[in-house]
Amino acid sequence: MANHGLEFYGKIEELLMNREAGEKLWNYYLEILEREGAKRVLDIGCGSGEFCKMAQKRGIEVVGIDLSHTQVSRALKKGCNCIVKRVEEMGGNFDGAVAIFDVINYLTPTQLPPFFRAVAQLAPLFIFDINSQYGMAEVAVGALKIEKDGYFLCVESNYNRGRLITDFTLFTSTFDHLYRREDGRVTQYYHRLERVTQILPYHSVEIEPITLYNSPAPEKWLIIAKD
């Protein structure tokens, strides 16, 4: 996702967030981290810091990284330890790393191998989710309108040939009773589960199906990679 797209998405993420689904997925991650004894965790694509807050309450130290200045600013205001940085630029050692809610699907197929190698140098445990083809081609497509707190957001998503392209139009109410319009686009990429598991530089890989919206088929795959 280009930087201008990241900053635009940072403005609208809280309008789009399904809190119930988010907490359900975050708890999956926390249960695994606790089971594996991970005390210091890198949150890749930390967003506005919601997972960081939940993890801190359960005694896990979290360092968050994101490419959006808007999101990191929000996370810092919530008391999270987050910075604007790429995973390839990170140093240090962590018990585990996580990439939650579509982070991996924003990477192109050619970006995956170096990304995974960079994570493996930082943590012996990596937990992440990827969207299933059903999740991208059936659940995520369509149109949506959201009106909240002086914002009016129009969303339209289309899936074609392994890409989910989502167009956003945001209208923001101004003091003179007019609306300011902004447009943005984000692209997600479908990654075959078989390819992802093949290129992971970890010794063992566990896969769990995830359904957050009562769908008849898994919307996501949760992947637990360990050395």
XYZ file of N, CA and C in Angstrom:
681
model
N 0.852 -1.185 0.000
C 0.000 0.000 0.000
C 0.890 1.238 0.000
N 0.669 2.156 -0.909
C 1.465 3.375 -0.972
C 1.245 4.211 0.281
N 2.222 5.084 0.595
C 2.150 5.855 1.823
C 0.913 6.736 1.899
N 0.519 7.368 0.752
C -0.677 8.206 0.793
C -1.912 7.359 1.082
N -1.923 6.112 0.585
C -3.023 5.205 0.880
C -3.044 4.804 2.339
N -1.854 4.618 2.926
C -1.758 4.284 4.339
C -2.314 5.399 5.208
N -1.942 6.628 4.901
C -2.407 7.746 5.712
C -3.917 7.939 5.569
N -4.429 7.743 4.353
C -5.873 7.861 4.154
C -6.595 6.770 4.933
N -6.079 5.531 4.838
C -6.720 4.428 5.556
C -6.663 4.662 7.064
N -5.579 5.293 7.516
C -5.477 5.601 8.933
C -6.597 6.507 9.419
N -7.069 7.387 8.539
C -8.165 8.291 8.895
C -9.489 7.552 9.075
N -9.664 6.483 8.295
C -10.990 5.861 8.243
C -11.065 4.522 8.964
N -9.942 4.017 9.476
C -9.950 2.672 10.058
C -10.966 2.524 11.182
N -11.042 3.529 12.045
C -11.951 3.420 13.179
C -13.412 3.452 12.741
N -13.694 4.052 11.586
C -15.057 4.005 11.052
C -15.395 2.606 10.552
N -14.384 1.896 10.058
C -14.603 0.581 9.456
C -14.551 -0.559 10.459
N -13.901 -0.343 11.595
C -13.634 -1.428 12.522
C -14.907 -2.059 13.083
N -14.990 -3.377 12.951
C -16.022 -4.162 13.621
C -15.423 -4.605 14.950
N -15.816 -3.948 16.015
C -15.180 -4.169 17.315
C -15.317 -5.615 17.783
N -16.489 -6.182 17.589
C -16.714 -7.558 18.045
C -15.790 -8.539 17.326
N -15.690 -8.395 15.999
C -14.805 -9.270 15.226
C -13.349 -9.027 15.597
N -12.997 -7.752 15.806
C -11.628 -7.426 16.173
C -11.216 -8.071 17.478
N -12.046 -7.952 18.496
C -11.702 -8.523 19.796
C -11.645 -10.045 19.738
N -12.486 -10.635 18.931
C -12.457 -12.089 18.772
C -11.121 -12.535 18.197
N -10.655 -11.844 17.158
C -9.387 -12.215 16.542
C -8.212 -11.888 17.459
N -8.229 -10.730 18.092
C -7.141 -10.365 19.009
C -6.996 -11.392 20.126
N -8.114 -11.896 20.617
C -8.054 -12.889 21.691
C -7.458 -14.205 21.218
N -7.705 -14.591 19.961
C -7.039 -15.776 19.413
C -5.522 -15.611 19.531
N -5.046 -14.454 19.114
C -3.603 -14.189 19.155
C -3.072 -14.216 20.584
N -3.780 -13.565 21.490
C -3.316 -13.497 22.872
C -3.266 -14.873 23.514
N -4.240 -15.712 23.222
C -4.239 -17.067 23.780
C -3.024 -17.857 23.307
N -2.663 -17.693 22.030
C -1.498 -18.409 21.496
C -0.213 -17.854 22.096
N -0.094 -16.542 22.188
C 1.100 -15.935 22.776
C 1.287 -16.386 24.221
N 0.209 -16.441 24.967
C 0.290 -16.890 26.360
C 0.645 -18.367 26.431
N 0.082 -19.153 25.554
C 0.383 -20.589 25.511
C 1.853 -20.837 25.204
N 2.415 -20.003 24.327
C 3.813 -20.162 23.922
C 4.787 -19.451 24.863
N 4.259 -18.757 25.850
C 5.116 -18.080 26.821
C 5.813 -16.842 26.293
N 5.235 -16.198 25.298
C 5.839 -14.997 24.703
C 5.564 -13.788 25.591
N 6.619 -13.169 26.086
C 6.484 -12.022 26.981
C 6.796 -10.695 26.295
N 7.597 -10.749 25.240
C 7.953 -9.529 24.505
C 7.631 -9.756 23.033
N 6.736 -8.937 22.494
C 6.150 -9.207 21.180
C 6.258 -7.986 20.276
N 6.556 -8.245 19.014
C 6.554 -7.206 17.980
C 5.233 -7.268 17.230
N 4.493 -6.167 17.228
C 3.209 -6.076 16.524
C 3.441 -5.335 15.207
N 3.471 -6.087 14.109
C 3.765 -5.531 12.785
C 2.464 -5.045 12.150
N 2.417 -3.766 11.788
C 1.169 -3.187 11.303
C 0.234 -2.942 12.470
N 0.753 -2.286 13.506
C 0.031 -2.162 14.782
C -1.202 -1.275 14.701
N -1.322 -0.472 13.639
C -2.494 0.389 13.521
C -2.579 1.381 14.670
N -3.775 1.579 15.184
C -3.991 2.576 16.237
C -3.736 2.036 17.635
N -3.203 0.813 17.738
C -2.758 0.297 19.027
C -3.762 -0.484 19.840
N -4.865 -0.906 19.232
C -5.879 -1.621 20.000
C -5.360 -2.964 20.529
N -4.646 -3.715 19.680
C -4.103 -4.991 20.149
C -3.031 -4.751 21.210
N -2.210 -3.734 21.012
C -1.178 -3.409 22.004
C -1.801 -3.187 23.378
N -2.900 -2.446 23.423
C -3.568 -2.167 24.693
C -4.053 -3.448 25.354
N -4.687 -4.322 24.574
C -5.194 -5.579 25.121
C -4.058 -6.441 25.648
N -2.966 -6.502 24.895
C -1.831 -7.331 25.301
C -1.186 -6.794 26.576
N -1.048 -5.489 26.670
C -0.450 -4.885 27.856
C -1.253 -5.222 29.106
N -2.566 -5.224 28.989
C -3.428 -5.542 30.130
C -3.233 -6.982 30.598
N -2.723 -7.832 29.699
C -2.497 -9.233 30.058
C -1.021 -9.526 30.320
N -0.257 -8.458 30.545
C 1.118 -8.623 30.983
C 2.131 -8.882 29.897
N 1.775 -8.613 28.643
C 2.695 -8.816 27.524
C 3.258 -7.462 27.097
N 4.571 -7.390 26.986
C 5.219 -6.169 26.501
C 5.163 -6.154 24.976
N 4.642 -5.094 24.407
C 4.465 -5.013 22.956
C 5.189 -3.792 22.398
N 5.934 -4.012 21.335
C 6.488 -2.931 20.530
C 5.748 -2.957 19.197
N 5.114 -1.866 18.838
C 4.335 -1.816 17.601
C 5.041 -1.021 16.521
N 4.934 -1.496 15.288
C 5.460 -0.731 14.152
C 4.375 -0.610 13.088
N 4.366 0.522 12.424
C 3.393 0.767 11.362
C 3.993 1.808 10.423
N 3.535 1.819 9.188
C 4.028 2.793 8.217
C 3.181 4.057 8.175
N 2.080 4.067 8.912
C 1.189 5.225 8.924
C 1.490 6.121 10.122
N 1.886 7.358 9.856
C 2.113 8.320 10.934
C 0.815 8.593 11.691
N -0.297 8.622 10.976
C -1.596 8.861 11.607
C -1.907 7.786 12.634
N -1.713 6.533 12.261
C -2.017 5.429 13.159
C -1.079 5.397 14.360
N 0.200 5.593 14.112
C 1.163 5.561 15.215
C 0.891 6.690 16.207
N 0.505 7.851 15.711
C 0.158 8.965 16.591
C -1.005 8.589 17.503
N -2.002 7.912 16.964
C -3.141 7.463 17.776
C -2.692 6.441 18.814
N -1.834 5.515 18.391
C -1.370 4.471 19.304
C -0.576 5.068 20.465
N 0.255 6.049 20.180
C 1.048 6.688 21.233
C 0.150 7.377 22.255
N -0.928 7.978 21.795
C -1.864 8.646 22.701
C -2.570 7.648 23.619
N -2.621 6.384 23.203
C -3.230 5.333 24.027
C -2.222 4.685 24.974
N -0.989 5.197 24.968
C 0.024 4.654 25.858
C 0.783 3.473 25.306
N 0.722 3.266 23.996
C 1.410 2.141 23.368
C 2.817 2.549 22.933
N 3.716 1.585 22.921
C 5.089 1.802 22.470
C 5.160 1.480 20.983
N 4.871 2.459 20.142
C 4.784 2.236 18.698
C 5.628 3.264 17.953
N 6.187 2.849 16.823
C 7.024 3.723 16.012
C 6.714 3.508 14.534
N 7.061 4.509 13.725
C 6.930 4.390 12.271
C 8.207 3.743 11.748
N 8.107 2.498 11.328
C 9.297 1.775 10.873
C 8.866 0.526 10.124
N 9.693 0.122 9.152
C 9.488 -1.136 8.443
C 10.115 -2.274 9.232
N 9.566 -3.465 9.058
C 10.111 -4.609 9.788
C 11.558 -4.865 9.391
N 11.903 -4.574 8.139
C 13.277 -4.777 7.672
C 14.268 -3.841 8.366
N 13.763 -2.770 8.965
C 14.618 -1.798 9.643
C 14.740 -2.055 11.140
N 13.996 -3.035 11.634
C 13.975 -3.304 13.066
C 15.192 -4.105 13.500
N 15.596 -3.858 14.740
C 16.623 -4.661 15.371
C 16.080 -5.216 16.677
N 16.920 -5.914 17.414
C 16.496 -6.443 18.697
C 15.964 -7.855 18.602
N 15.573 -8.369 19.765
C 15.052 -9.732 19.858
C 13.690 -9.725 20.534
N 12.802 -10.555 20.015
C 11.454 -10.668 20.549
C 11.114 -12.146 20.744
N 10.245 -12.413 21.701
C 9.771 -13.790 21.891
C 8.835 -14.199 20.762
N 8.139 -13.227 20.221
C 7.197 -13.509 19.145
C 6.885 -12.260 18.350
N 6.325 -12.465 17.173
C 5.873 -11.359 16.325
C 4.479 -11.693 15.820
N 3.667 -10.667 15.613
C 2.314 -10.857 15.094
C 2.069 -9.872 13.959
N 1.206 -10.265 13.026
C 0.735 -9.387 11.944
C -0.751 -9.682 11.793
N -1.575 -8.771 12.297
C -2.992 -9.056 12.520
C -3.887 -8.297 11.548
N -4.946 -8.964 11.126
C -6.013 -8.345 10.324
C -5.506 -7.820 8.980
N -5.207 -8.710 8.089
C -4.957 -8.385 6.676
C -3.588 -7.777 6.388
N -2.737 -7.609 7.392
C -1.426 -6.994 7.149
C -0.689 -7.718 6.028
N -0.690 -9.040 6.060
C 0.039 -9.821 5.056
C -0.595 -9.662 3.680
N -1.908 -9.484 3.626
C -2.586 -9.354 2.330
C -2.307 -8.026 1.634
N -1.743 -7.067 2.341
C -1.347 -5.818 1.691
C 0.013 -5.937 1.015
N 0.724 -7.035 1.257
C 2.011 -7.269 0.613
C 1.804 -7.969 -0.720
N 2.584 -7.585 -1.716
C 2.525 -8.269 -3.009
C 3.206 -9.631 -2.880
N 2.945 -10.552 -3.798
C 3.604 -11.866 -3.731
C 5.123 -11.785 -3.688
N 5.720 -10.840 -4.395
C 7.182 -10.736 -4.401
C 7.726 -10.137 -3.104
N 6.895 -9.444 -2.358
C 7.334 -8.867 -1.086
C 7.335 -9.879 0.051
N 6.611 -10.976 -0.115
C 6.464 -11.929 0.986
C 7.783 -12.557 1.442
N 8.590 -13.160 0.547
C 9.804 -13.847 1.025
C 10.745 -12.961 1.840
N 11.125 -11.753 1.353
C 12.010 -10.924 2.179
C 11.355 -10.459 3.473
N 10.053 -10.254 3.447
C 9.333 -9.871 4.663
C 9.428 -10.985 5.696
N 9.143 -12.214 5.281
C 9.203 -13.346 6.206
C 10.620 -13.543 6.751
N 11.619 -13.370 5.902
C 13.006 -13.524 6.362
C 13.352 -12.477 7.421
N 12.877 -11.256 7.214
C 13.145 -10.189 8.182
C 12.503 -10.493 9.531
N 11.275 -11.011 9.505
C 10.592 -11.360 10.753
C 11.327 -12.488 11.464
N 11.760 -13.492 10.715
C 12.434 -14.653 11.303
C 13.728 -14.269 12.007
N 14.367 -13.191 11.577
C 15.588 -12.727 12.230
C 15.305 -12.059 13.571
N 14.052 -11.679 13.782
C 13.680 -10.957 14.998
C 13.005 -11.829 16.041
N 12.281 -12.859 15.605
C 11.464 -13.631 16.543
C 11.375 -15.099 16.125
N 11.472 -16.033 17.085
C 11.347 -17.459 16.775
C 9.900 -17.926 16.622
N 8.963 -17.032 16.895
C 7.533 -17.334 16.785
C 6.872 -16.218 15.992
N 6.122 -16.588 14.954
C 5.426 -15.592 14.144
C 3.998 -16.064 13.926
N 3.047 -15.249 14.375
C 1.621 -15.554 14.235
C 1.009 -14.493 13.327
N 0.287 -14.938 12.315
C -0.335 -13.976 11.402
C -1.556 -14.610 10.755
N -2.381 -13.791 10.135
C -3.547 -14.303 9.420
C -3.501 -13.840 7.973
N -4.055 -14.667 7.106
C -4.242 -14.286 5.705
C -5.693 -14.567 5.331
N -6.212 -13.779 4.429
C -7.584 -13.981 3.981
C -7.674 -15.188 3.058
N -8.698 -15.975 3.244
C -8.965 -17.065 2.311
C -9.525 -16.477 1.018
N -9.542 -17.275 -0.026
C -10.139 -16.782 -1.269
C -11.628 -16.516 -1.065
N -12.276 -17.356 -0.273
C -13.690 -17.128 0.042
C -13.853 -15.783 0.757
N -12.967 -15.505 1.708
C -13.058 -14.256 2.452
C -12.905 -13.036 1.572
N -12.023 -13.135 0.580
C -11.787 -11.988 -0.297
C -12.832 -11.879 -1.399
N -13.172 -13.014 -2.011
C -14.050 -12.992 -3.185
C -15.528 -12.942 -2.827
N -15.883 -13.367 -1.603
C -17.296 -13.420 -1.225
C -17.644 -12.475 -0.069
N -16.866 -12.526 0.995
C -17.205 -11.757 2.194
C -16.869 -10.273 2.037
N -15.704 -9.986 1.456
C -15.206 -8.605 1.441
C -15.773 -7.740 0.323
N -16.369 -8.336 -0.693
C -16.820 -7.548 -1.839
C -18.167 -6.877 -1.557
N -18.439 -5.833 -2.344
C -19.720 -5.151 -2.220
C -19.551 -3.688 -1.855
N -20.674 -3.047 -1.555
C -20.693 -1.619 -1.235
C -21.183 -1.406 0.189
N -20.705 -0.330 0.790
C -21.031 -0.041 2.182
C -21.044 1.470 2.380
N -21.976 1.947 3.202
C -22.024 3.361 3.560
C -22.062 3.481 5.080
N -21.239 4.389 5.609
C -21.150 4.580 7.052
C -21.232 6.073 7.350
N -22.098 6.442 8.277
C -22.206 7.841 8.701
C -22.015 7.905 10.207
N -21.021 8.692 10.647
C -20.718 8.732 12.077
C -19.889 9.969 12.408
N -20.292 10.678 13.453
C -19.503 11.776 14.024
C -19.036 12.802 12.989
N -19.924 13.187 12.085
C -19.568 14.192 11.096
C -18.843 13.656 9.880
N -18.738 12.333 9.782
C -18.105 11.695 8.623
C -19.141 10.878 7.864
N -19.000 10.857 6.546
C -19.826 9.996 5.702
C -18.878 9.259 4.765
N -18.851 7.942 4.885
C -17.885 7.129 4.149
C -18.600 6.175 3.209
N -18.178 6.173 1.950
C -18.671 5.221 0.952
C -17.534 4.260 0.600
N -17.849 2.972 0.601
C -16.844 1.939 0.342
C -17.352 1.020 -0.756
N -16.507 0.712 -1.721
C -16.859 -0.261 -2.761
C -15.660 -1.165 -3.020
N -15.878 -2.477 -2.881
C -14.799 -3.454 -3.035
C -15.116 -4.425 -4.154
N -14.105 -4.713 -4.978
C -14.245 -5.665 -6.081
C -13.040 -6.594 -6.104
N -13.319 -7.877 -6.347
C -12.255 -8.887 -6.394
C -12.116 -9.410 -7.811
N -10.880 -9.429 -8.315
C -10.638 -9.923 -9.664
C -9.199 -10.404 -9.779
N -9.035 -11.647 -10.213
C -7.715 -12.218 -10.486
C -6.738 -12.055 -9.328
N -7.197 -12.415 -8.154
C -6.307 -12.423 -7.004
C -6.090 -11.086 -6.326
N -6.848 -10.079 -6.726
C -6.708 -8.763 -6.106
C -8.061 -8.262 -5.614
N -8.061 -7.764 -4.399
C -9.241 -7.108 -3.843
C -8.954 -5.610 -3.823
N -9.655 -4.878 -4.674
C -9.448 -3.433 -4.782
C -10.625 -2.726 -4.119
N -10.306 -1.886 -3.145
C -11.340 -1.184 -2.392
C -11.176 0.318 -2.576
N -12.241 0.950 -3.046
C -12.264 2.401 -3.236
C -13.066 3.046 -2.114
N -12.506 4.114 -1.560
C -13.141 4.836 -0.465
C -13.404 6.279 -0.883
N -14.559 6.789 -0.495
C -14.843 8.217 -0.623
C -15.305 8.709 0.740
N -14.558 9.656 1.294
C -14.844 10.165 2.627
C -15.286 11.623 2.542
N -16.449 11.898 3.111
C -16.946 13.270 3.216
C -16.863 13.688 4.683
N -16.179 14.801 4.934
C -16.005 15.294 6.296
C -16.732 16.616 6.452
N -17.593 16.698 7.462
C -18.348 17.922 7.714
C -17.412 19.036 8.178
N -17.594 20.236 7.616
C -16.775 21.391 7.989
C -17.598 22.359 8.833
N -16.921 23.366 9.389
C -17.602 24.308 10.275
C -18.633 25.169 9.554
N -18.470 25.331 8.248
C -19.424 26.147 7.496
C -20.519 25.292 6.861
N -20.754 24.102 7.448
C -21.846 23.209 7.041
C -21.685 22.684 5.615
N -20.455 22.594 5.171
C -20.152 21.964 3.894
C -19.417 20.655 4.160
N -19.118 19.936 3.091
C -18.382 18.681 3.232
C -17.110 18.727 2.391
N -16.019 18.269 2.981
C -14.759 18.129 2.253
C -14.633 16.675 1.786
N -14.318 16.476 0.506
C -14.255 15.133 -0.063
C -12.802 14.670 -0.215
N -12.572 13.405 0.144
C -11.278 12.761 -0.071
C -11.523 11.372 -0.652
N -10.679 10.971 -1.581
C -10.800 9.652 -2.203
C -9.527 8.847 -1.959
N -9.701 7.551 -1.780
C -8.550 6.675 -1.575
C -8.814 5.287 -2.116
N -7.741 4.559 -2.326
C -7.846 3.183 -2.827
C -6.786 2.327 -2.148
N -7.173 1.120 -1.749
C -6.206 0.159 -1.223
C -6.373 -1.153 -1.979
N -5.277 -1.874 -2.113
C -5.281 -3.156 -2.812
C -4.767 -4.243 -1.886
N -5.510 -5.338 -1.826
C -5.063 -6.522 -1.108
C -4.825 -7.641 -2.115
N -3.902 -8.540 -1.773
C -3.510 -9.621 -2.677
C -3.835 -10.970 -2.042
N -4.445 -11.824 -2.833
C -4.723 -13.180 -2.363
C -3.440 -13.994 -2.401
N -3.115 -14.632 -1.284
C -1.937 -15.491 -1.203
C -2.392 -16.921 -0.924
N -2.026 -17.836 -1.808
C -2.388 -19.238 -1.602
C -1.725 -19.758 -0.328
N -2.504 -20.464 0.450
C -2.009 -20.992 1.712
C -0.790 -21.881 1.497
N -0.824 -22.695 0.445
C 0.284 -23.618 0.172
C 1.586 -22.858 -0.084
N 1.504 -21.779 -0.846
C 2.723 -21.010 -1.137
C 3.256 -20.338 0.119
N 2.363 -19.777 0.906
C 2.788 -19.092 2.123
C 3.538 -20.045 3.044
N 2.993 -21.226 3.258
C 3.646 -22.174 4.156
C 4.974 -22.665 3.590
N 5.091 -22.735 2.270
C 6.331 -23.200 1.643
C 7.475 -22.206 1.810
N 7.179 -20.923 1.780
C 8.255 -19.927 1.811
C 8.551 -19.412 3.219
N 7.800 -19.855 4.214
C 8.079 -19.423 5.584
C 9.398 -20.020 6.069
N 10.337 -19.218 6.560
C 11.619 -19.734 7.035
C 11.569 -20.197 8.491
N 10.563 -20.993 8.812
C 10.403 -21.542 10.155
C 10.315 -23.058 10.057
N 10.659 -23.748 11.153
C 10.726 -25.206 11.123
C 9.360 -25.879 11.206
N 8.425 -25.274 11.916
C 7.095 -25.878 12.021
C 6.022 -24.829 11.772
N 4.937 -25.269 11.160
C 3.836 -24.365 10.818
C 2.513 -25.027 11.182
N 1.701 -24.328 11.957
C 0.353 -24.788 12.293
C -0.655 -23.851 11.634
N -1.781 -24.411 11.207
C -2.798 -23.627 10.501
C -4.151 -23.839 11.169
N -4.847 -22.753 11.436
C -6.179 -22.831 12.023
C -7.160 -22.021 11.173
N -8.331 -22.578 10.856
C -9.347 -21.804 10.129
C -10.019 -20.804 11.065
N -10.318 -19.631 10.536
C -10.935 -18.578 11.341
C -12.211 -18.088 10.661
N -13.273 -18.004 11.447
C -14.533 -17.428 10.976
C -14.971 -16.367 11.976
N -15.026 -15.135 11.541
C -15.381 -14.024 12.419
C -16.802 -13.525 12.206
N -17.394 -13.847 11.053
C -18.691 -13.272 10.692
C -19.745 -14.342 10.428
N -19.603 -15.502 11.068
C -20.575 -16.602 10.928
C -20.752 -17.053 9.484
N -19.678 -17.043 8.722
C -19.723 -17.490 7.330
C -19.715 -19.014 7.263
N -20.205 -19.596 6.163
C -20.223 -21.061 6.023
C -18.851 -21.662 5.728
N -17.862 -20.823 5.454
C -16.506 -21.296 5.164
C -15.517 -20.363 5.858
N -14.283 -20.822 6.091
C -13.299 -19.954 6.748
C -13.045 -18.677 5.947
N -13.039 -17.560 6.640
C -12.736 -16.277 6.010
C -11.232 -15.989 6.040
N -10.576 -16.600 7.010
C -9.147 -16.392 7.199
C -8.473 -17.698 7.589
N -7.155 -17.694 7.436
C -6.322 -18.757 7.987
C -5.378 -18.113 8.991
N -5.350 -18.667 10.192
C -4.409 -18.219 11.211
C -3.199 -19.143 11.157
N -2.028 -18.562 10.993
C -0.812 -19.348 10.799
C 0.142 -19.102 11.963
N 0.599 -20.190 12.550
C 1.519 -20.139 13.686
C 2.823 -20.784 13.242
N 3.847 -19.968 13.043
C 5.143 -20.451 12.564
C 6.150 -20.405 13.710
N 6.856 -21.522 13.912
C 7.792 -21.616 15.041
C 9.108 -22.240 14.601
N 10.181 -21.816 15.265
C 11.479 -22.454 15.066
C 11.581 -23.696 15.951
